[in-house]
Structures are given as C-alpha cells and as structure tokens.
Amino acid sequence: MDHDVYDLGAVRLQDGITLPSARIAYKTYGTLNAAKDNAILFPTWYSGQHPDVGWIIGPQWALDPARYFIVVANIFGNGISASPSNQPPPFDRMRFPRLTILDNVRLQRRLLTERFGIDVLRAVIGRSMGAQLAFQWGAMFPDKVERILALAGSARTSPHNFVFLQNVRMAITSDPAWQDGEYLAQPALGLARMRLIFDSWGLSQAWYRRGLYRDQGYRTAEDFLNRKVVAPPRDANDFLAQVQTWERADISDNDTHKQDFPAALRAIKACAIVMPSRTDLYFPPEDSEIEVSHMPNAELRVLESVWGHRAAAPGTDAADIAFLDASIRDLLAR
Amino acid sequence: MDHDVYDLGAVRLQDGITLPSARIAYKTYGTLNAAKDNAILFPTWYSGQHPDVGWIIGPQWALDPARYFIVVANIFGNGISASPSNQPPPFDRMRFPRLTILDNVRLQRRLLTERFGIDVLRAVIGRSMGAQLAFQWGAMFPDKVERILALAGSARTSPHNFVFLQNVRMAITSDPAWQDGEYLAQPALGLARMRLIFDSWGLSQAWYRRGLYRDQGYRTAEDFLNRKVVAPPRDANDFLAQVQTWERADISDNDTHKQDFPAALRAIKACAIVMPSRTDLYFPPEDSEIEVSHMPNAELRVLESVWGHRAAAPGTDAADIAFLDASIRDLLAR
C-alpha cells in the first residue's frame, strides 16, 4: 500500500448521521520536525486521489519534502478514504451519507492532531474542491492554519457552479446501467457522459479556439472528445458522493458562522493567496474577487491561463505550472 | 393557419441528397412596396418557430410593418418548415437529411425571389443560428443583402460551440425512450435534460451570481432548474436535425469559398452590426471580434448583458432589448 489509513472511529457528521467507522487515507512526504511546525496539508479534489497530487511535491518544487512535512489527505467519497464503494452496509453505495466540506476539515484536523500531534499547520493548499477545504480550514480554525493557497476553487459553491454540477449528476445517473447505484459493473456510459461534461466545462472557449487539442494529438475538437481514455478505476457512486459534498459547499453553513458568508470570510486570518484561473467556467475569477474583498489577509492572484479549470494541472501549460509553484514558494516565504 | 407555406419542390442539398418536396413556412408582416426594396428577412433560431419572432415586430419597434415588409422564415428542421417530424418516409425522423446553413439560405432566397419577386433585401436579421444564416446570406449573396444584424451568433460554429452541442445531443439521446428516433411519444426525459443543458449554458455565471432567478419567482438556482415548464410541443428529432445544421455551420464550407473562412468574411459587403452578448458562453464575443476584423463593413457592438446567450430575448432585461431595437434602427437608417 502506497498510503496510510487512520481510523477515526464512529464520527457524527454535520447532518446528524453517525458513520460507524470513518477511515481517512493519506500519504505523507518529508519529516515532521521536532517543533511540529513544518506541516502542510494538501487535500485531494473531485475525482482525485492522493497519487494525483504527488507530481508537484519534490526537491525541484516549492513543496520540498526536505523542508516540509506534507500530508496529502484523501477527501471522503474519493474511493480511498471512506466512500460509497468501500463502506460496508448500511452505508454503502447511495446510502453513504453526505459529508460536508466542514466534516472533511474536522476529520482532517483529528488526523493531524491525533496521529501526528500537529496543532498548527504551516499551510493548507487545495485545488478545486480542495480549495473549498482550504477556505473552510481558514474560517473554522483561524488559529490553526497560518497560510492557505486556494487554486481554482471557492469558499462557497456559487449558484451557477451548482447548476453545472447538476450536469454531472445527470450524466452519471442517465445511464440505465446506473440502477440507482445498485450496478454490478460501473455504468460506463454514464461515466463517459461525465467526461463529456468535464471536457466541455473544464477547459475554456479560448482553449478550444486556439486548437490546443492539436497539441494533444487530435485534429479536431470532435476527435478530442472521442479520444480513447484509459479512465482510472473510479466508482460512480463515489463521484456522486463527492458531488454531494461540492454542490452544497459553503464555509458559513455551520453553527459558528450561521450562513453569514462575509463573516466566515472575515474570520480567515491566514495569509492567503486565492488563485482562480482566468478562464475557469465554473469557478470564475469574479467569485474569487468577491471572496478576497472580505478576507483580511488575502491576495487575489489570477492565473492567466487558457486552460480553464484545468489550469496548472500536470501536462498543461508549463508557464502556468511555474506560476503556481512560484506562488506556493511566495506563500511559504511569508 | 397563422402562416404561409411555399413548396420548393424537389431540392438538391449541399450534401448531395435530394429532398423530394421541401416546404418552407413563413409569416409576413407589412406590405412589399412597388420597388420591392423594403423587405427584411428574419429567420428563426434553434428551437424557435415564427411566432417566437413576432414580439419584436410592430409599430413600437424598429421593425415596423408600416415601413417594412418583414418575412419571418422558419429554418428547416424546426417543425414547421420541412422537418423530421413532418416529412413523409423515407425522409422522416432520423432519416431526414442534414440541411446546412447554406441550404437554408439558398432556399430562403428562392422563396423571396420566386414567391415575392424580391431580389435585394434591405436586411437580414438573425439571432443565434439565425445569425449564422445572416452571415451566410452576406457571404454567399453579397449583392443581394444590404445590411445584416447578427445577434448572439457566429459565422462558423467554433470548436467549443461544437463541444457544447454534443451536450445537447447527449441530453436528448440519453433517454431510453428516444429509441434512435423511433419513439411513439416524445422522450420527455431527454427533452428535460436538454433544458438543463440550456439553463446551464444559455444564461451566465453573472446571471446566477446576481440571483436573477429570483426575479422569475424562484428562491434558489435549484428551484429555478426544477421549475415546471409548459414546454411548447416540439419534437426530439427536429431538435437533433437543427443541431446537425448548427454544429457544422461555416459560411466558407462551400464551393465558393472552399473553407477559406477569412475570405468568406471579406466577401460580406453588407453593412453589418455584429452583436454578441458579453456573457454568452457558447457564442462568446471573442469570436465575433475575430469575425468583424475580417469584414469590410462591419461594426462590433457588444451587448453588455448578464443574460448570456438569452440576452435581449423577450422577458429579459429591458435595457438590453432597447439596445437591440435601437441597433436595428441604426442599421436600417444607414
């Protein structure tokens, strides 16, 4: 096994349901120092798993394991931490409860304190849904995280982002083979339709206008859509569990901030870099701008990319990736 | 019947197929003058039919029937002109051939010349797919149309617009009731899914951010998506026929311009106003800007709307509608 698992035991979720055995899976890089003050948390994103994060961690990157102790935590529902696909009845498949962004954050905090004795994080770095976790960390535990970098994500799922996610839901559940989650084999058609949704929304008009699918070896956008994809083995109900977390994300939706979104943003004391991608169609920079305007210690740093939501993902534009890495470096130097 | 029908007889299409009896349906407003130089053509758009156009024609509008003879032509596949739903075998349902934008334009020209003796049009005004027809009119018949106004449309379907349309295709055909077009009743689920696609892409992030669904009487974006819609009776195969026309639209894809897109744009002598909506997600203003840069006599006039692709549709922002009407007035005064 390339990762570790921590069993949190029975956990009561924000929605009031108790999950009997919540296992959180994680991978660490580097060594926790004696002061326990060099820890960085990097949660996964929608559809991501810890191996997807590792590429930007190493001696050549700002996230250098020689300096930092980096904990890559799998979000719940992602197929490695507790998820519909790995949970025993009665919480398997579509019976898996919704975990909120805050549930994820609280349980990650338990992992860090109980397993490692880490009280204060040097930083939380997240992309997309992972960025939502970073914001939530800052708002809920303002004294426990010194810095956050939120890449291509928001502190609250906007109404339009919610609408986009209904496309994702529709794609998966439109497959008759999905059978309300009781499939025997993965609903391949539904998962292929989900890929169409992400190819449509996850890149940008500019990306397609410039014909960047040609750099991927496809003559036309149509060929690009029809490309053969060796999809990593992921589970349809797991995707839906993650959608459930994402679509209601709101750092103020809890007893502490009582739906006062600006107040939750004001609570984020951490030094923050909020980095939307200029062409992101479902986390557009306008939302980030509003969020940063309420945050006392945040910089809006737009990633001027044509790669839409996928900006600075591995295999995309090298300058975008360098910009992200330099920004992580800047943040950690503050 | 609130409209007229002209039978074009057997027509050979751009793809080489002969449609035995191509009927084109239209509605006219006003009176053709003796010089036959006051005619304006206004084709329908995707999913539109001639009654959908009438709201912006009247004595209070620039399109005043007291001055102009306005011909609202139903595009092929829209359920009124020849379409999958009204064509006898062997060209019924999914066997209905693709008509290109150019096929539409050539057959509209036949309607105008043969039925009315109109040689030169005062203007062609089109929205969305209808704008694609307006561009094509200008490029193919540069001496036969004096002015064009292209609202929220393009001279060529961009790669990203093509990708968007695959979402529309997917939505309709994902319904098991669709049965490859051989349904007995309309595939209601597929049509509802199509509505989700258009609610997601046809408005804008800004529209949802501002909560304009509340002005429509819905508390949340979710309530808006789930609204009860009394959908006009439209046919699934007809929608797919229109997608087929739209997704390959390119004013240069013909023997005259031989895929030389800039050359086709340069051929448009008409005085043109090209009016994208600032927030249109599938006909973004950047594409219009490129097109206008090649047109010898065109003005780019961006409609600064948050209504996305639906900008200046009836029931939307009054200022947007006034801007459109004033622009039509400007164009006709040139």
CSV table of N, CA and C in Angstrom, one decimal, chain A residues 1 3-11 13 18-26 50 72-88 91 96-97 99 103-104 107-108 110-111 114:
chain,number,residue,atom,x,y,z
A,1,MET,N,0.9,-1.2,0.0
A,1,MET,CA,0.0,0.0,0.0
A,1,MET,C,0.9,1.2,0.0
A,3,HIS,N,0.0,4.1,0.9
A,3,HIS,CA,-0.5,5.2,1.7
A,3,HIS,C,-0.8,4.6,3.1
A,4,ASP,N,-1.2,5.5,4.0
A,4,ASP,CA,-1.6,5.0,5.3
A,4,ASP,C,-3.1,5.3,5.6
A,5,VAL,N,-3.6,4.7,6.6
A,5,VAL,CA,-5.0,4.8,6.9
A,5,VAL,C,-5.2,5.1,8.4
A,6,TYR,N,-6.0,6.1,8.7
A,6,TYR,CA,-6.2,6.3,10.1
A,6,TYR,C,-7.7,6.1,10.4
A,7,ASP,N,-8.0,5.3,11.4
A,7,ASP,CA,-9.4,5.0,11.7
A,7,ASP,C,-9.9,6.0,12.7
A,8,LEU,N,-10.8,6.9,12.3
A,8,LEU,CA,-11.3,7.9,13.2
A,8,LEU,C,-12.4,7.4,14.1
A,9,GLY,N,-12.8,6.1,14.0
A,9,GLY,CA,-13.9,5.5,14.7
A,9,GLY,C,-15.2,6.1,14.3
A,10,ALA,N,-16.2,6.0,15.2
A,10,ALA,CA,-17.5,6.5,14.9
A,10,ALA,C,-17.5,8.0,14.9
A,11,VAL,N,-18.0,8.6,13.8
A,11,VAL,CA,-18.0,10.1,13.7
A,11,VAL,C,-19.4,10.6,13.4
A,13,LEU,N,-21.6,13.3,11.9
A,13,LEU,CA,-21.5,14.2,10.8
A,13,LEU,C,-22.3,15.4,11.0
A,18,THR,N,-24.4,9.3,12.1
A,18,THR,CA,-23.1,8.8,12.7
A,18,THR,C,-22.6,7.7,11.7
A,19,LEU,N,-21.4,7.9,11.3
A,19,LEU,CA,-20.7,6.9,10.4
A,19,LEU,C,-19.9,6.1,11.4
A,20,PRO,N,-20.1,4.8,11.4
A,20,PRO,CA,-19.5,3.9,12.4
A,20,PRO,C,-18.0,3.9,12.4
A,21,SER,N,-17.5,3.9,11.2
A,21,SER,CA,-16.0,3.8,11.2
A,21,SER,C,-15.5,4.6,10.0
A,22,ALA,N,-15.1,5.8,10.3
A,22,ALA,CA,-14.6,6.7,9.3
A,22,ALA,C,-13.1,6.6,9.1
A,23,ARG,N,-12.7,5.9,8.0
A,23,ARG,CA,-11.3,5.8,7.8
A,23,ARG,C,-10.8,6.9,6.8
A,24,ILE,N,-9.7,7.5,7.2
A,24,ILE,CA,-9.2,8.5,6.3
A,24,ILE,C,-7.8,8.1,5.8
A,25,ALA,N,-7.6,8.1,4.5
A,25,ALA,CA,-6.4,7.6,3.9
A,25,ALA,C,-5.5,8.8,3.5
A,26,TYR,N,-4.2,8.7,3.7
A,26,TYR,CA,-3.4,9.8,3.5
A,26,TYR,C,-2.0,9.3,3.1
A,50,HIS,N,-4.8,10.5,-3.8
A,50,HIS,CA,-3.5,11.0,-3.4
A,50,HIS,C,-2.4,10.9,-4.4
A,72,VAL,N,-0.9,14.6,2.3
A,72,VAL,CA,-1.9,14.6,1.2
A,72,VAL,C,-3.0,13.7,1.8
A,73,ALA,N,-4.2,14.4,2.0
A,73,ALA,CA,-5.3,13.7,2.6
A,73,ALA,C,-6.4,13.4,1.5
A,74,ASN,N,-6.8,12.2,1.5
A,74,ASN,CA,-7.9,11.9,0.5
A,74,ASN,C,-9.2,12.4,1.1
A,75,ILE,N,-10.0,13.1,0.3
A,75,ILE,CA,-11.3,13.6,0.8
A,75,ILE,C,-12.2,12.4,0.9
A,76,PHE,N,-13.2,12.5,1.7
A,76,PHE,CA,-14.2,11.4,1.8
A,76,PHE,C,-15.0,11.3,0.5
A,77,GLY,N,-15.3,10.1,0.2
A,77,GLY,CA,-16.1,9.8,-1.0
A,77,GLY,C,-15.2,9.6,-2.3
A,78,ASN,N,-13.8,9.8,-2.1
A,78,ASN,CA,-13.0,9.7,-3.2
A,78,ASN,C,-12.5,8.3,-3.6
A,79,GLY,N,-13.1,7.3,-2.8
A,79,GLY,CA,-12.7,5.9,-3.2
A,79,GLY,C,-11.6,5.3,-2.3
A,80,ILE,N,-10.9,6.1,-1.6
A,80,ILE,CA,-9.8,5.6,-0.8
A,80,ILE,C,-10.1,5.9,0.7
A,81,SER,N,-10.4,7.2,1.0
A,81,SER,CA,-11.0,7.4,2.4
A,81,SER,C,-12.4,6.8,2.3
A,82,ALA,N,-13.1,6.8,3.5
A,82,ALA,CA,-14.4,6.2,3.5
A,82,ALA,C,-15.3,6.8,2.4
A,83,SER,N,-15.9,5.8,1.6
A,83,SER,CA,-16.6,6.2,0.4
A,83,SER,C,-17.7,5.2,0.1
A,84,PRO,N,-18.7,5.5,-0.7
A,84,PRO,CA,-19.7,4.6,-1.1
A,84,PRO,C,-19.2,3.2,-1.5
A,85,SER,N,-18.1,3.2,-2.2
A,85,SER,CA,-17.6,2.0,-2.8
A,85,SER,C,-16.8,1.1,-1.8
A,86,ASN,N,-16.4,1.6,-0.7
A,86,ASN,CA,-15.7,0.8,0.3
A,86,ASN,C,-16.3,0.7,1.6
A,87,GLN,N,-17.5,1.2,1.8
A,87,GLN,CA,-18.2,1.3,3.1
A,87,GLN,C,-19.1,0.0,3.2
A,88,PRO,N,-19.1,-0.6,4.3
A,88,PRO,CA,-20.0,-1.8,4.5
A,88,PRO,C,-21.4,-1.3,4.6
A,91,PHE,N,-24.2,1.7,5.0
A,91,PHE,CA,-23.8,3.0,4.5
A,91,PHE,C,-23.0,2.8,3.2
A,96,PHE,N,-24.5,5.9,1.5
A,96,PHE,CA,-23.4,6.6,2.1
A,96,PHE,C,-23.9,8.1,2.4
A,97,PRO,N,-23.6,8.5,3.6
A,97,PRO,CA,-24.2,9.8,4.0
A,97,PRO,C,-23.4,11.0,3.3
A,99,LEU,N,-21.0,13.9,3.4
A,99,LEU,CA,-20.1,14.6,4.3
A,99,LEU,C,-19.9,16.0,3.7
A,103,ASP,N,-17.1,18.7,7.5
A,103,ASP,CA,-16.9,17.3,8.0
A,103,ASP,C,-15.5,16.9,7.6
A,104,ASN,N,-15.1,17.1,6.4
A,104,ASN,CA,-13.8,16.8,5.9
A,104,ASN,C,-12.7,17.5,6.7
A,107,LEU,N,-12.4,16.3,10.3
A,107,LEU,CA,-11.8,14.9,10.4
A,107,LEU,C,-10.3,15.0,10.0
A,108,GLN,N,-10.0,15.9,9.1
A,108,GLN,CA,-8.5,16.0,8.8
A,108,GLN,C,-7.8,16.6,10.0
A,110,ARG,N,-8.6,16.1,13.1
A,110,ARG,CA,-8.3,15.0,14.0
A,110,ARG,C,-7.2,14.1,13.6
A,111,LEU,N,-7.1,13.8,12.3
A,111,LEU,CA,-5.9,13.0,11.8
A,111,LEU,C,-4.6,13.7,12.2
A,114,GLU,N,-4.3,13.9,16.3
A,114,GLU,CA,-4.3,12.6,17.0
A,114,GLU,C,-3.1,11.7,16.5
